[in-house]
Coordinates of N, CA and C in Angstrom, one line a residue:
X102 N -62.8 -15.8 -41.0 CA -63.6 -16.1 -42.1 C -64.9 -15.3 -42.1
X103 N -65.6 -15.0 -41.0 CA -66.2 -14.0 -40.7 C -66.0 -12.7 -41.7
X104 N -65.3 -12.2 -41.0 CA -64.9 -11.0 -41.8 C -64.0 -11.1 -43.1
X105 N -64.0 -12.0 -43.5 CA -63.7 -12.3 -44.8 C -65.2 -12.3 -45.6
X106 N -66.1 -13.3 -45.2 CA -67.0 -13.4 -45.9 C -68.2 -11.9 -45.8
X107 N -67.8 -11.0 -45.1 CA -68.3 -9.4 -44.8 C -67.9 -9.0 -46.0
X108 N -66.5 -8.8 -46.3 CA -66.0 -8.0 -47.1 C -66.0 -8.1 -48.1
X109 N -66.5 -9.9 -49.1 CA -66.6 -10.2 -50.1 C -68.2 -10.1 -50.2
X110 N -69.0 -9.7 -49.3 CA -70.5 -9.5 -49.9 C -70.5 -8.3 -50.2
X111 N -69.3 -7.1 -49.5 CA -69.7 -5.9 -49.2 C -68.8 -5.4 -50.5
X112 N -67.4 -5.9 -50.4 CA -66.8 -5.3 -51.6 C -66.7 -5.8 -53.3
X113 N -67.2 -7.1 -53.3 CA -67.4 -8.0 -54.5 C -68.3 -8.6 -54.8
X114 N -69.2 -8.7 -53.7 CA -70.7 -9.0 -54.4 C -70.8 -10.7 -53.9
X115 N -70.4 -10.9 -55.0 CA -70.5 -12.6 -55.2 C -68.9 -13.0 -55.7
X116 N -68.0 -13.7 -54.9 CA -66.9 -14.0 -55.3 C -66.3 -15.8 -54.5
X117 N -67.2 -16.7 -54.7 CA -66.3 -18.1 -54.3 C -65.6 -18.3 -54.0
X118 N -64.6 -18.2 -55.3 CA -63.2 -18.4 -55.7 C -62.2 -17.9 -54.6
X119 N -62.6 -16.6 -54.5 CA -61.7 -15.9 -53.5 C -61.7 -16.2 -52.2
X120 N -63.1 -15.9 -51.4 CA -63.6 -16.8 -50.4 C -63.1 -17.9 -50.3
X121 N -62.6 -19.2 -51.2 CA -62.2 -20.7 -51.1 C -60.7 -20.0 -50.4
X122 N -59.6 -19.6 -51.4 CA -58.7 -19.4 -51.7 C -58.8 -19.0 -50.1
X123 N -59.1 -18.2 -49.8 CA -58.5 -17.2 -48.2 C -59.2 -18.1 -46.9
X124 N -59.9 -19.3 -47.2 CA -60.1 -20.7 -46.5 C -58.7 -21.2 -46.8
X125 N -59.0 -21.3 -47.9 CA -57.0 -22.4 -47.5 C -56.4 -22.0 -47.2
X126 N -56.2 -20.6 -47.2 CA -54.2 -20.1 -46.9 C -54.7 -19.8 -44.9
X127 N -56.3 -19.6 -44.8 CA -56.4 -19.6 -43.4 C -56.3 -20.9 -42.6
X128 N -56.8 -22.3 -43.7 CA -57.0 -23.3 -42.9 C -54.8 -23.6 -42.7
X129 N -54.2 -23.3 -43.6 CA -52.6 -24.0 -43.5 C -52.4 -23.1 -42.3
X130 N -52.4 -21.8 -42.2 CA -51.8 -21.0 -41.2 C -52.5 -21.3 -39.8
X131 N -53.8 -21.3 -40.0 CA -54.3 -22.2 -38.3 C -53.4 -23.5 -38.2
X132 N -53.1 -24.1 -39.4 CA -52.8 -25.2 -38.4 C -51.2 -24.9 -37.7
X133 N -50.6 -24.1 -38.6 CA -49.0 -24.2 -38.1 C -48.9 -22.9 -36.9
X134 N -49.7 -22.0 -37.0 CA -49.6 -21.1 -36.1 C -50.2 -21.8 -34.9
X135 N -51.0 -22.8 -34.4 CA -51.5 -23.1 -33.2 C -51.0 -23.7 -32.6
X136 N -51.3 -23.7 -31.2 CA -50.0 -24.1 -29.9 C -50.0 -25.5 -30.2
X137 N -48.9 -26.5 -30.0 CA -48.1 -27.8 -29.9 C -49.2 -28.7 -29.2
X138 N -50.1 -28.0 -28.3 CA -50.9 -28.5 -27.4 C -52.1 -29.1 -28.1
X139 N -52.9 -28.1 -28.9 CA -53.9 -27.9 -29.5 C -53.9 -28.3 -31.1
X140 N -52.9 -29.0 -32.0 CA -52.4 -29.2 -33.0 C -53.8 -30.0 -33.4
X141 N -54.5 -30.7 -32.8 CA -55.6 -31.4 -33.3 C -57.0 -30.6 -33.5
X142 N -56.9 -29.7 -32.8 CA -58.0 -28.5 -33.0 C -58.2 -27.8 -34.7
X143 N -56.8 -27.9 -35.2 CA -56.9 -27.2 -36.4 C -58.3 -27.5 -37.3
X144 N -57.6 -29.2 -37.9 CA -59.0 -29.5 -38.5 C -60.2 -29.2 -37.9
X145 N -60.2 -29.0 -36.9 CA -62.2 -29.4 -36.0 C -62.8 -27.7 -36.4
X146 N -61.3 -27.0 -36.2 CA -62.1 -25.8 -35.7 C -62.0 -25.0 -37.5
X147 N -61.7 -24.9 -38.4 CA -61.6 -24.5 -39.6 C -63.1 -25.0 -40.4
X148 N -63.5 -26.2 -40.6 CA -64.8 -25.9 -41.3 C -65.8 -25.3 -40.1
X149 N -65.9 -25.4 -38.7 CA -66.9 -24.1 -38.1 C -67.0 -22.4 -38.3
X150 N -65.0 -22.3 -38.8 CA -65.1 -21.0 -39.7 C -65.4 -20.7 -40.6
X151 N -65.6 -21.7 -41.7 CA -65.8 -21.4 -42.7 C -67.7 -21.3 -43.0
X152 N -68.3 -22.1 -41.7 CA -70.0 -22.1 -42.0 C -69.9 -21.0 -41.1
X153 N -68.9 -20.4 -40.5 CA -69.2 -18.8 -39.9 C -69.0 -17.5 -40.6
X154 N -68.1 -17.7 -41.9 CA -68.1 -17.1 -42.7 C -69.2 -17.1 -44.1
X155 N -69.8 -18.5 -44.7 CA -70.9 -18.5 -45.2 C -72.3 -17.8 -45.1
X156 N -72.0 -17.9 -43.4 CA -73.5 -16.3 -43.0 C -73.3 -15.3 -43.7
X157 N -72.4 -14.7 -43.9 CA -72.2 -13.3 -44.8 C -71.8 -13.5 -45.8
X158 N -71.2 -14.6 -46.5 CA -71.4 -14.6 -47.6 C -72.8 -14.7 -48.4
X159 N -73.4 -15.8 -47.7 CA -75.0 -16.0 -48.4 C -76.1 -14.7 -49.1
X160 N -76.4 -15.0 -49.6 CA -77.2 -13.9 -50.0 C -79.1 -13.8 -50.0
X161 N -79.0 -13.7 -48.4 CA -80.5 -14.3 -48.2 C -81.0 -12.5 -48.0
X162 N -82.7 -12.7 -48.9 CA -83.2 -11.6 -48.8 C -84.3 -11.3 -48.0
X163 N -83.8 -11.2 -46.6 CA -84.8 -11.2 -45.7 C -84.3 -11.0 -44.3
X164 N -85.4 -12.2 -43.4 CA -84.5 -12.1 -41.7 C -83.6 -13.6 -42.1
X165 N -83.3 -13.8 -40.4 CA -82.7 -14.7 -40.0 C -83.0 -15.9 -40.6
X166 N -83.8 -16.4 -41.1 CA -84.3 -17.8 -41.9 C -83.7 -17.9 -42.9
X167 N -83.8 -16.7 -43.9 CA -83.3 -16.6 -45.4 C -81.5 -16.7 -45.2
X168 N -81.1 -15.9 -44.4 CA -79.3 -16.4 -44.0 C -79.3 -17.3 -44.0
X169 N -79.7 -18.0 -43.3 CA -79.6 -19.3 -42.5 C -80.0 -20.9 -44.2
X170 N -80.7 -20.0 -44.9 CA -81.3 -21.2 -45.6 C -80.1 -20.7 -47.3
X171 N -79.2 -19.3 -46.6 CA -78.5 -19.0 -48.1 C -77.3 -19.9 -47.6
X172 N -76.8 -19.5 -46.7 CA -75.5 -20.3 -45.6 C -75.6 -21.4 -46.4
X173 N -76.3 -22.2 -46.1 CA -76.6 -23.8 -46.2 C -76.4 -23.7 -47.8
X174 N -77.1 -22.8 -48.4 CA -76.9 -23.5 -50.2 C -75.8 -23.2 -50.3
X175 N -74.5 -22.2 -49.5 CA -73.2 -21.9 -49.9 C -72.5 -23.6 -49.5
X176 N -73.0 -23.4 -48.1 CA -72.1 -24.6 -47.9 C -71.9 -26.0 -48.5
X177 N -73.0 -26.2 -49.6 CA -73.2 -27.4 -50.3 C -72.5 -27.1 -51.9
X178 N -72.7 -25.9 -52.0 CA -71.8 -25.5 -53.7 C -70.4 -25.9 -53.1
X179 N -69.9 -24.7 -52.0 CA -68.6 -24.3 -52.2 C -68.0 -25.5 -51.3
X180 N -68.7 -27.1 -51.3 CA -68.1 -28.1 -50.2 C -66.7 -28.0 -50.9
X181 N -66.2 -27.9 -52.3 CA -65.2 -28.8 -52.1 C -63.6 -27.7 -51.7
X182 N -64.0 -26.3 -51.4 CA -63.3 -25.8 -50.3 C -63.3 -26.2 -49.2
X183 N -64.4 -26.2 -48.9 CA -64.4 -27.0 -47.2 C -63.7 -28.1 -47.1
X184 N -63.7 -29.1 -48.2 CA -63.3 -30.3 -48.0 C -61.6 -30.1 -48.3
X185 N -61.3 -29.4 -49.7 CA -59.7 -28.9 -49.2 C -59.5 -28.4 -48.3
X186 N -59.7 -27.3 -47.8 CA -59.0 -26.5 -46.5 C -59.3 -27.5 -45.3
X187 N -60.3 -28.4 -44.8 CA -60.0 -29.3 -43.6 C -58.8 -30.0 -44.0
X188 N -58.6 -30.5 -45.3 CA -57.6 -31.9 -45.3 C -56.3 -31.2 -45.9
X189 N -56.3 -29.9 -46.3 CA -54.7 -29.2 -46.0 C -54.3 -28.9 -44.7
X190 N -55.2 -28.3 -43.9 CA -55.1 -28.2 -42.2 C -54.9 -29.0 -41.4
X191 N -55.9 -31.0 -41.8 CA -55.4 -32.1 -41.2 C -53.7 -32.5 -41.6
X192 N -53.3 -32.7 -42.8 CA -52.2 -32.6 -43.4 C -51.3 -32.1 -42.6
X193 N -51.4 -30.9 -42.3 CA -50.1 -29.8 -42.1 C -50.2 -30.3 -40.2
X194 N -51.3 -31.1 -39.7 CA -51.0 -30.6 -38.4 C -50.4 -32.3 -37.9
X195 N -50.9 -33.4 -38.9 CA -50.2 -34.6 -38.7 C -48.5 -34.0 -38.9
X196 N -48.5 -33.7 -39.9 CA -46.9 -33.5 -40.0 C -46.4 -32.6 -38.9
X197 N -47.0 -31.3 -38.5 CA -46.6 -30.8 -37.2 C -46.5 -32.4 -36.1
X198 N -47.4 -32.9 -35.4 CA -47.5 -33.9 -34.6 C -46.8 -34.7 -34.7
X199 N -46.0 -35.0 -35.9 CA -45.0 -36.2 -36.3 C -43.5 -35.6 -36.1
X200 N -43.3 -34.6 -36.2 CA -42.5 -33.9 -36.1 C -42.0 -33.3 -35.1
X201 N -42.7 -33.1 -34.1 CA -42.8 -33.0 -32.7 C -42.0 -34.1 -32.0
X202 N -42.9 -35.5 -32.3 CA -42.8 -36.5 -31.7 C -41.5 -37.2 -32.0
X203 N -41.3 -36.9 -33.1 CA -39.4 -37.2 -33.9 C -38.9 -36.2 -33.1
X204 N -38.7 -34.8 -32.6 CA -37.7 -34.0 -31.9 C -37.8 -34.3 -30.5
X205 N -39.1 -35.1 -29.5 CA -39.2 -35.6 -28.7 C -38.1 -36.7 -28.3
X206 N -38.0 -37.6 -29.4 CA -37.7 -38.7 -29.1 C -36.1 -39.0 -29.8
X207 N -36.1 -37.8 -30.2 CA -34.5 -37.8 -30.5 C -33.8 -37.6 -29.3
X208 N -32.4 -38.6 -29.4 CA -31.5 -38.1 -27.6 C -31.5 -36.2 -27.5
X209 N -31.7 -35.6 -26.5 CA -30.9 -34.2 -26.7 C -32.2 -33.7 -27.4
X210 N -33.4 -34.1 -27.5 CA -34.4 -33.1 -28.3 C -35.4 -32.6 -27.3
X211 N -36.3 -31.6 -27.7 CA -36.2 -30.4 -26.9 C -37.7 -31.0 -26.3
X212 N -38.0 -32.6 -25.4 CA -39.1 -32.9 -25.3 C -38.4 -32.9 -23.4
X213 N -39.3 -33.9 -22.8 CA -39.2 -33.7 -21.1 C -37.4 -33.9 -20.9
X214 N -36.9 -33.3 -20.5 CA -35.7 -33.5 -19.6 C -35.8 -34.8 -19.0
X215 N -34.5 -36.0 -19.3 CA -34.8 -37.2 -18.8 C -34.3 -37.4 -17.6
X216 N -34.4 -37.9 -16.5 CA -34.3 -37.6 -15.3 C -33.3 -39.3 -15.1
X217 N -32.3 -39.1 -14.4 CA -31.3 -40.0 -14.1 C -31.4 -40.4 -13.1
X218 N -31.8 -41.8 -12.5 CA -31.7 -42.4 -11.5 C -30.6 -42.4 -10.0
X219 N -30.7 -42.0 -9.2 CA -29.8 -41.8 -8.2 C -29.1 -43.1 -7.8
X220 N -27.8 -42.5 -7.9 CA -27.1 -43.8 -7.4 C -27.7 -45.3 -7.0
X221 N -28.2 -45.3 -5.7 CA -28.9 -46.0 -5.2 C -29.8 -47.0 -5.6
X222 N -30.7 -45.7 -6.3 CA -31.8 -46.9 -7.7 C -30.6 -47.4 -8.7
X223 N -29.9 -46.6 -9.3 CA -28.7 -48.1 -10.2 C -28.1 -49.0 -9.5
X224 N -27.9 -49.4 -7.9 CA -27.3 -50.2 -7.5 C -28.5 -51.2 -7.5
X225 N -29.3 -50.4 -6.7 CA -30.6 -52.1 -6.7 C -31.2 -52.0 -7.9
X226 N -31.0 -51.5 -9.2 CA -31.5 -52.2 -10.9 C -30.4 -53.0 -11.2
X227 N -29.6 -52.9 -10.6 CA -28.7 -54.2 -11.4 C -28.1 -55.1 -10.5
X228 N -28.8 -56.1 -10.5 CA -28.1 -57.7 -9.9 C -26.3 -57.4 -9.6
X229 N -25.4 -58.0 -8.6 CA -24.8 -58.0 -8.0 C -24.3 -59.3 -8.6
X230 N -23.6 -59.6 -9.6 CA -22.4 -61.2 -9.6 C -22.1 -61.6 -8.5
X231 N -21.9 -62.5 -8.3 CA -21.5 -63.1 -7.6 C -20.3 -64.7 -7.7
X232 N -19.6 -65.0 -7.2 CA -19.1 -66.5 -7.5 C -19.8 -67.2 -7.2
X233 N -19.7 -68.7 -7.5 CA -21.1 -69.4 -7.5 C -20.9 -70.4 -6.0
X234 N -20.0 -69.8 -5.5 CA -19.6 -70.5 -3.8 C -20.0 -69.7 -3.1
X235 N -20.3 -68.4 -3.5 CA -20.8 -67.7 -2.4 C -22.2 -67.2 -2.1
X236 N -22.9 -67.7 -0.9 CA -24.1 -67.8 -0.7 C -24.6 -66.1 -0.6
X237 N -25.8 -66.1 -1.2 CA -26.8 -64.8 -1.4 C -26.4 -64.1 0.0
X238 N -26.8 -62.5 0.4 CA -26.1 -62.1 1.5 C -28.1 -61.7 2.2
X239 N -28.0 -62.2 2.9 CA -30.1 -62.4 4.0 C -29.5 -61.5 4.7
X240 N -30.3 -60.6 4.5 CA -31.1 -59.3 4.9 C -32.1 -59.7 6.1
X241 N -32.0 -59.0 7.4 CA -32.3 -59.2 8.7 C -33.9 -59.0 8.1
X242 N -34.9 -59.4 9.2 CA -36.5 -59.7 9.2 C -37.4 -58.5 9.3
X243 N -37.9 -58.2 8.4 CA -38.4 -56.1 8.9 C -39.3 -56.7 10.1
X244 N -39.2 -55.8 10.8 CA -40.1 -55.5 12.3 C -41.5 -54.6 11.7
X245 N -42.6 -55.8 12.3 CA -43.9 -54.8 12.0 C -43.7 -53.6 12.8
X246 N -44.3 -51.8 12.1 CA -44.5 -51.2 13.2 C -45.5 -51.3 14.3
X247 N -45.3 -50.5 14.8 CA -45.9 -50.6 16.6 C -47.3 -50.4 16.3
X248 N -48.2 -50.6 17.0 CA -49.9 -50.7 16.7 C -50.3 -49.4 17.4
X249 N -50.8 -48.8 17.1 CA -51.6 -47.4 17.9 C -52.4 -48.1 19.4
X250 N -52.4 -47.5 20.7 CA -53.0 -48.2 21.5 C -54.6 -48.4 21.0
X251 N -55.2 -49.2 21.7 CA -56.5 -49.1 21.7 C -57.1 -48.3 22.3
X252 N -58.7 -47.5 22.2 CA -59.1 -46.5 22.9 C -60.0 -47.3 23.6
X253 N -60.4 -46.5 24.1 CA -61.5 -47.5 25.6 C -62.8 -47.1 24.9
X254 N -63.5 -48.0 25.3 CA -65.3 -48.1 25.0 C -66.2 -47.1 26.1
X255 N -67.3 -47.4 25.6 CA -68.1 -46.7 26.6 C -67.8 -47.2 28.6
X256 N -67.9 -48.0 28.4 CA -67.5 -48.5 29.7 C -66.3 -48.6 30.3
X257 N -65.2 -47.7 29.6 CA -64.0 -48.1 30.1 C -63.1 -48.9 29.8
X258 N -63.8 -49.7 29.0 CA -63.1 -51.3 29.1 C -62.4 -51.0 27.3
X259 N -61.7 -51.5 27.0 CA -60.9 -51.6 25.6 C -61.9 -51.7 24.7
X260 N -62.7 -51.2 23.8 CA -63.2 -51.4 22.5 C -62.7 -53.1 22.0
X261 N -63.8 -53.6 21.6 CA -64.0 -54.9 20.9 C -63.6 -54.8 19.8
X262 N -63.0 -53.9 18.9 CA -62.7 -54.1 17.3 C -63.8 -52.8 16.6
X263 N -65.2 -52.9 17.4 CA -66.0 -52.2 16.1 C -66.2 -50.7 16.5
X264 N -66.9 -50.3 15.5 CA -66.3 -48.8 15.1 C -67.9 -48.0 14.8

């Protein structure tokens, strides 16, 4: 948007219209061209291009103040580009994110590989029938493990507990 807004001070003078227009078709393609990861970035980061491109578009006659104070009158004419191009880029990136989240959650779609329980965990997830004469099968008593010895105290003698 930058150099968008260069080329329309430099090769057209004063041109909006066109400026808006190449915000939209930039805010739709940021959103679909950005990684799966970052799909929520589109909207955030498209109106900071577009007040990055209003620097050069502005037509301040002077230093840094006059930019800074033309920016600002662009950004308040030309809001209701700003306001399209965020909510065509919000748009396009919910439906990216929804879309995602439908091929995620379809069987066989291209989201985590689902990982199958080993034998073992399917036998203890599922309860064992039984007939109702025959008593539950008791599992021997776990054995606490062995205790580390104790170390000796200053004197030789077994440490009391403290530390």
């Amino acid at each position: 948007m930058l150099g968008t807004g260069a080329f329309v001070q430099v090769v057209m003078g004063t041109a909006p219209v066109f400026f808006g227009v190449v915000f939209l078709v930039l805010s739709v393609s940021c959103a679909l061209w950005i990684r799966p990861a970052d799909v929520i970035a589109a909207p955030i980061a498209m109106p900071i291009a577009f007040a990055a491109g209003t620097l050069a578009v502005g037509e301040g006659s002077g230093g840094i103040s006059a930019h800074v104070m033309a920016a600002g009158t662009t950004l308040a004419l030309e809001a209701p580009w700003l306001y399209g191009g965020t909510l065509l880029a919000a748009v396009v990136a919910l439906l990216r994110h929804f879309a995602m989240l439908a091929v995620r959650r379809s069987p066989g779609g291209g989201g985590e590989p689902q990982v199958r329980p080993s034998s073992g965990a399917r036998r203890r997830a599922k309860p064992q029938r039984r007939a109702p004469d025959q008593a539950a099968p008791v599992s021997p008593p776990r054995r606490r493990p062995a205790q580390p010895p104790r170390r000796a105290g200053r004197g030789g003698a077994p440490s009391a507990g403290r530390r």
